[in-house]
Amino acid sequence: DDESNDKDEL
Amino acid sequence: MNIFRLAGDMVHLLSFVVLVLKINATKSCRGISLKTQELYTLVFVCRYLDLFSNFISMYNTTMKIVFLGTSFAILYLMRGHKVIKVTYDREQDTFRYLFLVLPCALLALLIHNAWTPFEVVWTFSIYLEAVAILPQLVLLQRTQNIDNLTGNYVFLLGLYRGLYILNWIYRYFTEPHYIQWIVWISGIVQTILYLDFFYYYIKSWKNNVKLALPS
């Protein structure tokens, strides 16, 4: 979902 | 993962390699701002609080551990290594932490996506990363005879941020609901801080002369 996707960058 | 993101991460990784190489090969950290290195370490610690609680991918976890490990290794070399620590430009590296940490902390308390401790600390790390290069840029300006590796290190750090902007543009057009205002604006500010450096870096490279920043 969007909530977890938004912290996939370093 | 798109090519800009991967290239950005690889360039970021390469910047660490270049920095460690410079410090180890010359046994000197001359021209490197300990303050910037400490701020980056704080950035990674604050951002990766969810390292063990939020698994995204092996790639993600590995890179986070490498970034954290390398940052602490650099701090050790600059503060603890008995040969290297004496080469640190303590008198020149005078930027005040508080001028950067305090405004970023206040901004994170005011502007964030969710009012949770994790989210506020994460947002703080985004704001702090945007300005953490400032002590390094000030030190570069004061350093006569900037060595090539130091110049390349700062260039790679700036290039990494530029590539992330391309990554965000790509993601905006290819992923539904991909909107990240806090990250985007901070990233753009961070990249703008490098523009002046880029100008002199590219000029010195084109003219094949040693990099020097006007003070």
JSON list of N, CA, C and O in Angstrom, two decimals, chain B residues 15 18-20 22-23 26 28-38 40 74-75 78 84 87-90 92-93 135-137 139-140 143 146-147 149-154 157:
[
{"chain": "B", "resi": 15, "resn": "SER", "atom": "N", "xyz": [30.32, 7.71, -3.46]},
{"chain": "B", "resi": 15, "resn": "SER", "atom": "CA", "xyz": [30.84, 8.87, -2.73]},
{"chain": "B", "resi": 15, "resn": "SER", "atom": "C", "xyz": [31.48, 8.42, -1.41]},
{"chain": "B", "resi": 15, "resn": "SER", "atom": "O", "xyz": [32.53, 8.94, -1.01]},
{"chain": "B", "resi": 18, "resn": "VAL", "atom": "N", "xyz": [34.84, 6.82, -2.29]},
{"chain": "B", "resi": 18, "resn": "VAL", "atom": "CA", "xyz": [35.84, 7.85, -2.60]},
{"chain": "B", "resi": 18, "resn": "VAL", "atom": "C", "xyz": [36.34, 8.51, -1.31]},
{"chain": "B", "resi": 18, "resn": "VAL", "atom": "O", "xyz": [37.54, 8.74, -1.14]},
{"chain": "B", "resi": 19, "resn": "LEU", "atom": "N", "xyz": [35.42, 8.79, -0.39]},
{"chain": "B", "resi": 19, "resn": "LEU", "atom": "CA", "xyz": [35.83, 9.44, 0.86]},
{"chain": "B", "resi": 19, "resn": "LEU", "atom": "C", "xyz": [36.74, 8.54, 1.70]},
{"chain": "B", "resi": 19, "resn": "LEU", "atom": "O", "xyz": [37.78, 8.98, 2.20]},
{"chain": "B", "resi": 20, "resn": "VAL", "atom": "N", "xyz": [36.34, 7.28, 1.85]},
{"chain": "B", "resi": 20, "resn": "VAL", "atom": "CA", "xyz": [37.16, 6.35, 2.64]},
{"chain": "B", "resi": 20, "resn": "VAL", "atom": "C", "xyz": [38.52, 6.16, 1.96]},
{"chain": "B", "resi": 20, "resn": "VAL", "atom": "O", "xyz": [39.56, 6.13, 2.63]},
{"chain": "B", "resi": 22, "resn": "LYS", "atom": "N", "xyz": [40.07, 8.33, 0.02]},
{"chain": "B", "resi": 22, "resn": "LYS", "atom": "CA", "xyz": [40.87, 9.54, 0.23]},
{"chain": "B", "resi": 22, "resn": "LYS", "atom": "C", "xyz": [41.51, 9.53, 1.62]},
{"chain": "B", "resi": 22, "resn": "LYS", "atom": "O", "xyz": [42.70, 9.77, 1.77]},
{"chain": "B", "resi": 23, "resn": "ILE", "atom": "N", "xyz": [40.71, 9.22, 2.63]},
{"chain": "B", "resi": 23, "resn": "ILE", "atom": "CA", "xyz": [41.21, 9.26, 4.00]},
{"chain": "B", "resi": 23, "resn": "ILE", "atom": "C", "xyz": [42.26, 8.17, 4.22]},
{"chain": "B", "resi": 23, "resn": "ILE", "atom": "O", "xyz": [43.31, 8.42, 4.82]},
{"chain": "B", "resi": 26, "resn": "THR", "atom": "N", "xyz": [45.61, 8.70, 1.77]},
{"chain": "B", "resi": 26, "resn": "THR", "atom": "CA", "xyz": [46.47, 9.83, 2.13]},
{"chain": "B", "resi": 26, "resn": "THR", "atom": "C", "xyz": [46.71, 9.88, 3.64]},
{"chain": "B", "resi": 26, "resn": "THR", "atom": "O", "xyz": [47.45, 10.75, 4.10]},
{"chain": "B", "resi": 28, "resn": "SER", "atom": "N", "xyz": [44.89, 11.06, 5.72]},
{"chain": "B", "resi": 28, "resn": "SER", "atom": "CA", "xyz": [44.57, 12.44, 6.08]},
{"chain": "B", "resi": 28, "resn": "SER", "atom": "C", "xyz": [43.11, 12.73, 5.78]},
{"chain": "B", "resi": 28, "resn": "SER", "atom": "O", "xyz": [42.56, 12.26, 4.79]},
{"chain": "B", "resi": 29, "resn": "CYS", "atom": "N", "xyz": [42.47, 13.50, 6.66]},
{"chain": "B", "resi": 29, "resn": "CYS", "atom": "CA", "xyz": [41.10, 13.91, 6.39]},
{"chain": "B", "resi": 29, "resn": "CYS", "atom": "C", "xyz": [41.06, 15.42, 6.16]},
{"chain": "B", "resi": 29, "resn": "CYS", "atom": "O", "xyz": [40.05, 16.06, 6.38]},
{"chain": "B", "resi": 30, "resn": "ARG", "atom": "N", "xyz": [42.17, 15.95, 5.72]},
{"chain": "B", "resi": 30, "resn": "ARG", "atom": "CA", "xyz": [42.25, 17.37, 5.43]},
{"chain": "B", "resi": 30, "resn": "ARG", "atom": "C", "xyz": [41.16, 17.77, 4.42]},
{"chain": "B", "resi": 30, "resn": "ARG", "atom": "O", "xyz": [40.95, 17.07, 3.43]},
{"chain": "B", "resi": 31, "resn": "GLY", "atom": "N", "xyz": [40.48, 18.86, 4.70]},
{"chain": "B", "resi": 31, "resn": "GLY", "atom": "CA", "xyz": [39.45, 19.34, 3.78]},
{"chain": "B", "resi": 31, "resn": "GLY", "atom": "C", "xyz": [38.09, 18.68, 3.97]},
{"chain": "B", "resi": 31, "resn": "GLY", "atom": "O", "xyz": [37.13, 19.06, 3.31]},
{"chain": "B", "resi": 32, "resn": "ILE", "atom": "N", "xyz": [38.02, 17.68, 4.84]},
{"chain": "B", "resi": 32, "resn": "ILE", "atom": "CA", "xyz": [36.73, 17.01, 5.09]},
{"chain": "B", "resi": 32, "resn": "ILE", "atom": "C", "xyz": [36.13, 17.54, 6.39]},
{"chain": "B", "resi": 32, "resn": "ILE", "atom": "O", "xyz": [36.80, 17.58, 7.42]},
{"chain": "B", "resi": 33, "resn": "SER", "atom": "N", "xyz": [34.86, 17.94, 6.30]},
{"chain": "B", "resi": 33, "resn": "SER", "atom": "CA", "xyz": [34.19, 18.49, 7.47]},
{"chain": "B", "resi": 33, "resn": "SER", "atom": "C", "xyz": [33.65, 17.37, 8.37]},
{"chain": "B", "resi": 33, "resn": "SER", "atom": "O", "xyz": [32.77, 16.62, 7.97]},
{"chain": "B", "resi": 34, "resn": "LEU", "atom": "N", "xyz": [34.19, 17.29, 9.58]},
{"chain": "B", "resi": 34, "resn": "LEU", "atom": "CA", "xyz": [33.68, 16.31, 10.55]},
{"chain": "B", "resi": 34, "resn": "LEU", "atom": "C", "xyz": [32.22, 16.63, 10.88]},
{"chain": "B", "resi": 34, "resn": "LEU", "atom": "O", "xyz": [31.40, 15.74, 11.11]},
{"chain": "B", "resi": 35, "resn": "LYS", "atom": "N", "xyz": [31.90, 17.93, 10.88]},
{"chain": "B", "resi": 35, "resn": "LYS", "atom": "CA", "xyz": [30.52, 18.33, 11.22]},
{"chain": "B", "resi": 35, "resn": "LYS", "atom": "C", "xyz": [29.54, 17.77, 10.20]},
{"chain": "B", "resi": 35, "resn": "LYS", "atom": "O", "xyz": [28.49, 17.24, 10.58]},
{"chain": "B", "resi": 36, "resn": "THR", "atom": "N", "xyz": [29.86, 17.88, 8.92]},
{"chain": "B", "resi": 36, "resn": "THR", "atom": "CA", "xyz": [28.99, 17.31, 7.89]},
{"chain": "B", "resi": 36, "resn": "THR", "atom": "C", "xyz": [28.88, 15.80, 8.08]},
{"chain": "B", "resi": 36, "resn": "THR", "atom": "O", "xyz": [27.79, 15.23, 8.00]},
{"chain": "B", "resi": 37, "resn": "GLN", "atom": "N", "xyz": [30.00, 15.14, 8.36]},
{"chain": "B", "resi": 37, "resn": "GLN", "atom": "CA", "xyz": [29.98, 13.69, 8.54]},
{"chain": "B", "resi": 37, "resn": "GLN", "atom": "C", "xyz": [29.12, 13.30, 9.75]},
{"chain": "B", "resi": 37, "resn": "GLN", "atom": "O", "xyz": [28.38, 12.31, 9.70]},
{"chain": "B", "resi": 38, "resn": "GLU", "atom": "N", "xyz": [29.22, 14.07, 10.82]},
{"chain": "B", "resi": 38, "resn": "GLU", "atom": "CA", "xyz": [28.40, 13.79, 12.00]},
{"chain": "B", "resi": 38, "resn": "GLU", "atom": "C", "xyz": [26.92, 14.02, 11.71]},
{"chain": "B", "resi": 38, "resn": "GLU", "atom": "O", "xyz": [26.06, 13.25, 12.14]},
{"chain": "B", "resi": 40, "resn": "TYR", "atom": "N", "xyz": [25.46, 13.76, 8.75]},
{"chain": "B", "resi": 40, "resn": "TYR", "atom": "CA", "xyz": [24.99, 12.65, 7.91]},
{"chain": "B", "resi": 40, "resn": "TYR", "atom": "C", "xyz": [24.73, 11.40, 8.74]},
{"chain": "B", "resi": 40, "resn": "TYR", "atom": "O", "xyz": [23.76, 10.68, 8.50]},
{"chain": "B", "resi": 74, "resn": "ILE", "atom": "N", "xyz": [33.67, 6.28, 9.13]},
{"chain": "B", "resi": 74, "resn": "ILE", "atom": "CA", "xyz": [34.30, 7.57, 8.80]},
{"chain": "B", "resi": 74, "resn": "ILE", "atom": "C", "xyz": [34.47, 8.41, 10.07]},
{"chain": "B", "resi": 74, "resn": "ILE", "atom": "O", "xyz": [35.52, 9.03, 10.30]},
{"chain": "B", "resi": 75, "resn": "LEU", "atom": "N", "xyz": [33.44, 8.41, 10.92]},
{"chain": "B", "resi": 75, "resn": "LEU", "atom": "CA", "xyz": [33.56, 9.14, 12.19]},
{"chain": "B", "resi": 75, "resn": "LEU", "atom": "C", "xyz": [34.71, 8.58, 13.02]},
{"chain": "B", "resi": 75, "resn": "LEU", "atom": "O", "xyz": [35.49, 9.33, 13.62]},
{"chain": "B", "resi": 78, "resn": "MET", "atom": "N", "xyz": [38.04, 9.80, 11.58]},
{"chain": "B", "resi": 78, "resn": "MET", "atom": "CA", "xyz": [38.30, 11.23, 11.78]},
{"chain": "B", "resi": 78, "resn": "MET", "atom": "C", "xyz": [38.48, 11.61, 13.24]},
{"chain": "B", "resi": 78, "resn": "MET", "atom": "O", "xyz": [39.15, 12.59, 13.57]},
{"chain": "B", "resi": 84, "resn": "ILE", "atom": "N", "xyz": [45.20, 9.85, 11.62]},
{"chain": "B", "resi": 84, "resn": "ILE", "atom": "CA", "xyz": [44.29, 10.64, 10.78]},
{"chain": "B", "resi": 84, "resn": "ILE", "atom": "C", "xyz": [43.68, 11.82, 11.55]},
{"chain": "B", "resi": 84, "resn": "ILE", "atom": "O", "xyz": [43.53, 12.92, 11.02]},
{"chain": "B", "resi": 87, "resn": "THR", "atom": "N", "xyz": [45.03, 15.33, 11.39]},
{"chain": "B", "resi": 87, "resn": "THR", "atom": "CA", "xyz": [44.98, 16.08, 10.12]},
{"chain": "B", "resi": 87, "resn": "THR", "atom": "C", "xyz": [43.65, 16.82, 9.95]},
{"chain": "B", "resi": 87, "resn": "THR", "atom": "O", "xyz": [43.45, 17.51, 8.96]},
{"chain": "B", "resi": 88, "resn": "TYR", "atom": "N", "xyz": [42.74, 16.63, 10.90]},
{"chain": "B", "resi": 88, "resn": "TYR", "atom": "CA", "xyz": [41.43, 17.28, 10.79]},
{"chain": "B", "resi": 88, "resn": "TYR", "atom": "C", "xyz": [41.56, 18.80, 10.98]},
{"chain": "B", "resi": 88, "resn": "TYR", "atom": "O", "xyz": [42.20, 19.27, 11.91]},
{"chain": "B", "resi": 89, "resn": "ASP", "atom": "N", "xyz": [40.91, 19.55, 10.08]},
{"chain": "B", "resi": 89, "resn": "ASP", "atom": "CA", "xyz": [40.97, 21.02, 10.11]},
{"chain": "B", "resi": 89, "resn": "ASP", "atom": "C", "xyz": [40.01, 21.59, 11.15]},
{"chain": "B", "resi": 89, "resn": "ASP", "atom": "O", "xyz": [39.03, 22.25, 10.80]},
{"chain": "B", "resi": 90, "resn": "ARG", "atom": "N", "xyz": [40.31, 21.33, 12.41]},
{"chain": "B", "resi": 90, "resn": "ARG", "atom": "CA", "xyz": [39.39, 21.73, 13.47]},
{"chain": "B", "resi": 90, "resn": "ARG", "atom": "C", "xyz": [39.11, 23.24, 13.47]},
{"chain": "B", "resi": 90, "resn": "ARG", "atom": "O", "xyz": [37.97, 23.67, 13.64]},
{"chain": "B", "resi": 92, "resn": "GLN", "atom": "N", "xyz": [39.20, 25.35, 11.07]},
{"chain": "B", "resi": 92, "resn": "GLN", "atom": "CA", "xyz": [38.48, 25.86, 9.89]},
{"chain": "B", "resi": 92, "resn": "GLN", "atom": "C", "xyz": [37.03, 25.37, 9.86]},
{"chain": "B", "resi": 92, "resn": "GLN", "atom": "O", "xyz": [36.17, 26.00, 9.26]},
{"chain": "B", "resi": 93, "resn": "ASP", "atom": "N", "xyz": [36.79, 24.23, 10.48]},
{"chain": "B", "resi": 93, "resn": "ASP", "atom": "CA", "xyz": [35.47, 23.58, 10.41]},
{"chain": "B", "resi": 93, "resn": "ASP", "atom": "C", "xyz": [34.59, 24.12, 11.55]},
{"chain": "B", "resi": 93, "resn": "ASP", "atom": "O", "xyz": [34.32, 23.42, 12.52]},
{"chain": "B", "resi": 135, "resn": "PRO", "atom": "N", "xyz": [28.36, 22.72, 6.19]},
{"chain": "B", "resi": 135, "resn": "PRO", "atom": "CA", "xyz": [29.69, 22.84, 6.81]},
{"chain": "B", "resi": 135, "resn": "PRO", "atom": "C", "xyz": [30.81, 22.41, 5.85]},
{"chain": "B", "resi": 135, "resn": "PRO", "atom": "O", "xyz": [31.89, 23.01, 5.83]},
{"chain": "B", "resi": 136, "resn": "GLN", "atom": "N", "xyz": [30.54, 21.36, 5.05]},
{"chain": "B", "resi": 136, "resn": "GLN", "atom": "CA", "xyz": [31.54, 20.89, 4.09]},
{"chain": "B", "resi": 136, "resn": "GLN", "atom": "C", "xyz": [31.80, 21.94, 3.00]},
{"chain": "B", "resi": 136, "resn": "GLN", "atom": "O", "xyz": [32.95, 22.17, 2.62]},
{"chain": "B", "resi": 137, "resn": "LEU", "atom": "N", "xyz": [30.75, 22.58, 2.52]},
{"chain": "B", "resi": 137, "resn": "LEU", "atom": "CA", "xyz": [30.93, 23.59, 1.47]},
{"chain": "B", "resi": 137, "resn": "LEU", "atom": "C", "xyz": [31.69, 24.80, 2.01]},
{"chain": "B", "resi": 137, "resn": "LEU", "atom": "O", "xyz": [32.55, 25.35, 1.32]},
{"chain": "B", "resi": 139, "resn": "LEU", "atom": "N", "xyz": [33.83, 24.71, 4.48]},
{"chain": "B", "resi": 139, "resn": "LEU", "atom": "CA", "xyz": [35.23, 24.28, 4.68]},
{"chain": "B", "resi": 139, "resn": "LEU", "atom": "C", "xyz": [35.97, 24.23, 3.35]},
{"chain": "B", "resi": 139, "resn": "LEU", "atom": "O", "xyz": [37.14, 24.65, 3.27]},
{"chain": "B", "resi": 140, "resn": "LEU", "atom": "N", "xyz": [35.30, 23.77, 2.30]},
{"chain": "B", "resi": 140, "resn": "LEU", "atom": "CA", "xyz": [35.94, 23.73, 0.97]},
{"chain": "B", "resi": 140, "resn": "LEU", "atom": "C", "xyz": [36.37, 25.11, 0.53]},
{"chain": "B", "resi": 140, "resn": "LEU", "atom": "O", "xyz": [37.42, 25.30, -0.06]},
{"chain": "B", "resi": 143, "resn": "THR", "atom": "N", "xyz": [39.48, 26.02, 2.18]},
{"chain": "B", "resi": 143, "resn": "THR", "atom": "CA", "xyz": [40.64, 25.15, 1.95]},
{"chain": "B", "resi": 143, "resn": "THR", "atom": "C", "xyz": [41.39, 25.57, 0.69]},
{"chain": "B", "resi": 143, "resn": "THR", "atom": "O", "xyz": [40.79, 25.63, -0.38]},
{"chain": "B", "resi": 146, "resn": "ILE", "atom": "N", "xyz": [42.38, 22.21, -2.80]},
{"chain": "B", "resi": 146, "resn": "ILE", "atom": "CA", "xyz": [41.43, 21.11, -2.59]},
{"chain": "B", "resi": 146, "resn": "ILE", "atom": "C", "xyz": [41.93, 19.91, -3.40]},
{"chain": "B", "resi": 146, "resn": "ILE", "atom": "O", "xyz": [42.18, 20.04, -4.59]},
{"chain": "B", "resi": 147, "resn": "ASP", "atom": "N", "xyz": [42.10, 18.74, -2.74]},
{"chain": "B", "resi": 147, "resn": "ASP", "atom": "CA", "xyz": [42.60, 17.61, -3.52]},
{"chain": "B", "resi": 147, "resn": "ASP", "atom": "C", "xyz": [41.47, 17.01, -4.35]},
{"chain": "B", "resi": 147, "resn": "ASP", "atom": "O", "xyz": [40.30, 17.20, -4.08]},
{"chain": "B", "resi": 149, "resn": "LEU", "atom": "N", "xyz": [40.27, 14.02, -4.82]},
{"chain": "B", "resi": 149, "resn": "LEU", "atom": "CA", "xyz": [39.31, 13.10, -4.23]},
{"chain": "B", "resi": 149, "resn": "LEU", "atom": "C", "xyz": [38.25, 13.84, -3.41]},
{"chain": "B", "resi": 149, "resn": "LEU", "atom": "O", "xyz": [37.07, 13.48, -3.43]},
{"chain": "B", "resi": 150, "resn": "THR", "atom": "N", "xyz": [38.65, 14.88, -2.71]},
{"chain": "B", "resi": 150, "resn": "THR", "atom": "CA", "xyz": [37.68, 15.66, -1.93]},
{"chain": "B", "resi": 150, "resn": "THR", "atom": "C", "xyz": [36.68, 16.35, -2.87]},
{"chain": "B", "resi": 150, "resn": "THR", "atom": "O", "xyz": [35.47, 16.32, -2.62]},
{"chain": "B", "resi": 151, "resn": "GLY", "atom": "N", "xyz": [37.19, 16.93, -3.94]},
{"chain": "B", "resi": 151, "resn": "GLY", "atom": "CA", "xyz": [36.32, 17.55, -4.94]},
{"chain": "B", "resi": 151, "resn": "GLY", "atom": "C", "xyz": [35.36, 16.53, -5.54]},
{"chain": "B", "resi": 151, "resn": "GLY", "atom": "O", "xyz": [34.16, 16.78, -5.65]},
{"chain": "B", "resi": 152, "resn": "ASN", "atom": "N", "xyz": [35.89, 15.35, -5.89]},
{"chain": "B", "resi": 152, "resn": "ASN", "atom": "CA", "xyz": [35.05, 14.30, -6.47]},
{"chain": "B", "resi": 152, "resn": "ASN", "atom": "C", "xyz": [34.01, 13.81, -5.47]},
{"chain": "B", "resi": 152, "resn": "ASN", "atom": "O", "xyz": [32.87, 13.52, -5.85]},
{"chain": "B", "resi": 153, "resn": "TYR", "atom": "N", "xyz": [34.40, 13.73, -4.22]},
{"chain": "B", "resi": 153, "resn": "TYR", "atom": "CA", "xyz": [33.47, 13.29, -3.18]},
{"chain": "B", "resi": 153, "resn": "TYR", "atom": "C", "xyz": [32.25, 14.22, -3.12]},
{"chain": "B", "resi": 153, "resn": "TYR", "atom": "O", "xyz": [31.09, 13.76, -3.15]},
{"chain": "B", "resi": 154, "resn": "VAL", "atom": "N", "xyz": [32.49, 15.51, -3.06]},
{"chain": "B", "resi": 154, "resn": "VAL", "atom": "CA", "xyz": [31.37, 16.47, -2.97]},
{"chain": "B", "resi": 154, "resn": "VAL", "atom": "C", "xyz": [30.55, 16.45, -4.26]},
{"chain": "B", "resi": 154, "resn": "VAL", "atom": "O", "xyz": [29.32, 16.50, -4.24]},
{"chain": "B", "resi": 157, "resn": "LEU", "atom": "N", "xyz": [28.22, 13.48, -4.20]},
{"chain": "B", "resi": 157, "resn": "LEU", "atom": "CA", "xyz": [27.10, 13.71, -3.29]},
{"chain": "B", "resi": 157, "resn": "LEU", "atom": "C", "xyz": [26.02, 14.57, -3.95]},
{"chain": "B", "resi": 157, "resn": "LEU", "atom": "O", "xyz": [24.83, 14.32, -3.79]}
]
